[in-house]
């Protein structure tokens, strides 16, 4: 797009890597720029997706004498084309195409309906956008907090400016909020003591005292003495790290720090700690092999023996036991150190989830990929085959996935799309798919009773599922052992 209007669309089969992106620039962007500007200079803009930020892509722009607008990391959204994608997304939501041909036709028609006046207004807003980034270089987290607040607000709510007040929230607290919002806090036997902003213990993005309790036979509580810890006990070794995410697997615990470092403690069998070898450790130990990578989030199931890590560059790493191909490396060989999933390179991943025997990720385009054990159809590909590499869930094409959860045992999978719809598939025992009965399914199907309730988060246990709404209500699908099998989503009224 430019101030003169939109250019031609380029439909892509497969993933975009640096080489294919440069071909798109060569055959689509350059001809349009020459038509619009001739020999005049212009400034090009794109985000920090791996294909965009690759060295070879930078060289391509240099060789063609094209200036690229610098995109500061963690800056507010500077790209006006995102507004155009929102227009297309709304029209797709209304049209509900059923086939790939219908989807393509709807996208083309939506794109063609965008006027030059709309584009001109967006381009004219660029000086203001850039000025906002420059003036906020010391308080960028405020923009991310505001964006997240808008996502969580109900349609009839108005946002106040309390989060912008430096008297209420200082910069360190803003950074803490951003870190917490960007990582799902699955705390397994660990709780972090956080109250009002003025009560927080501040460091580089972390928070106060950390307590642990429960089984500690393998040192999974990170430095607390005793095999069985029966009362909440402060853990100084973890508190010193000031973690922004704590998450536990099967007799393991992982901590992500504000500077993107990853630490592990507990049972080392199968290489599940990722520190190299299979020895257990009883204090948080740095995963040195990826200390050069800024880890944004870690995913591991509470009964899981493998782990996933998401980097700030949108790459996914995996390690641990590899039965059923759940590491995504194309084989069933375990890894005792994090290894990047090569087949996802060139695709910007924004979220990850790990089940007991399968894995999943969401891309920046809202696509869902799953891999690992396929039994009961938990991968959503219409069969029960294991997948040794990430595979696109085609049934969800045309929807934008924004949250994903993977279960363990006879597993189910849940996801949430941005049209306020919850989907479930896999094993249906005990009504955990939420559609009535105990029938399973091998492709994503809607949970109609949750549609339109404002669900913001989904989670899976071994034999139950949970959904959280904007209003704070919690809906569950599970076996109630006393008198009733709840086979439809049930509000816990929290």
mmCIF file of C-alpha atoms in Angstrom, residues 54 117 177 195 208-209 231 283 305 340 393 398 427:
data_model
loop_
_atom_site.group_PDB
_atom_site.id
_atom_site.type_symbol
_atom_site.label_atom_id
_atom_site.label_comp_id
_atom_site.label_asym_id
_atom_site.label_seq_id
_atom_site.Cartn_x
_atom_site.Cartn_y
_atom_site.Cartn_z
ATOM 1 C CA UNK A 54 17.273 -11.561 7.500
ATOM 2 C CA UNK A 117 -8.689 8.080 0.754
ATOM 3 C CA UNK A 177 3.019 -5.986 33.445
ATOM 4 C CA UNK A 195 -0.134 -7.291 45.472
ATOM 5 C CA UNK A 208 8.750 -10.379 45.117
ATOM 6 C CA UNK A 209 9.200 -13.425 47.283
ATOM 7 C CA UNK A 231 4.011 -25.663 53.862
ATOM 8 C CA UNK A 283 19.131 -25.500 42.019
ATOM 9 C CA UNK A 305 8.635 -34.784 29.558
ATOM 10 C CA UNK A 340 15.389 -24.947 16.891
ATOM 11 C CA UNK A 393 -4.428 -27.360 10.931
ATOM 12 C CA UNK A 398 -9.945 -18.516 7.409
ATOM 13 C CA UNK A 427 -10.512 -37.525 22.952
#
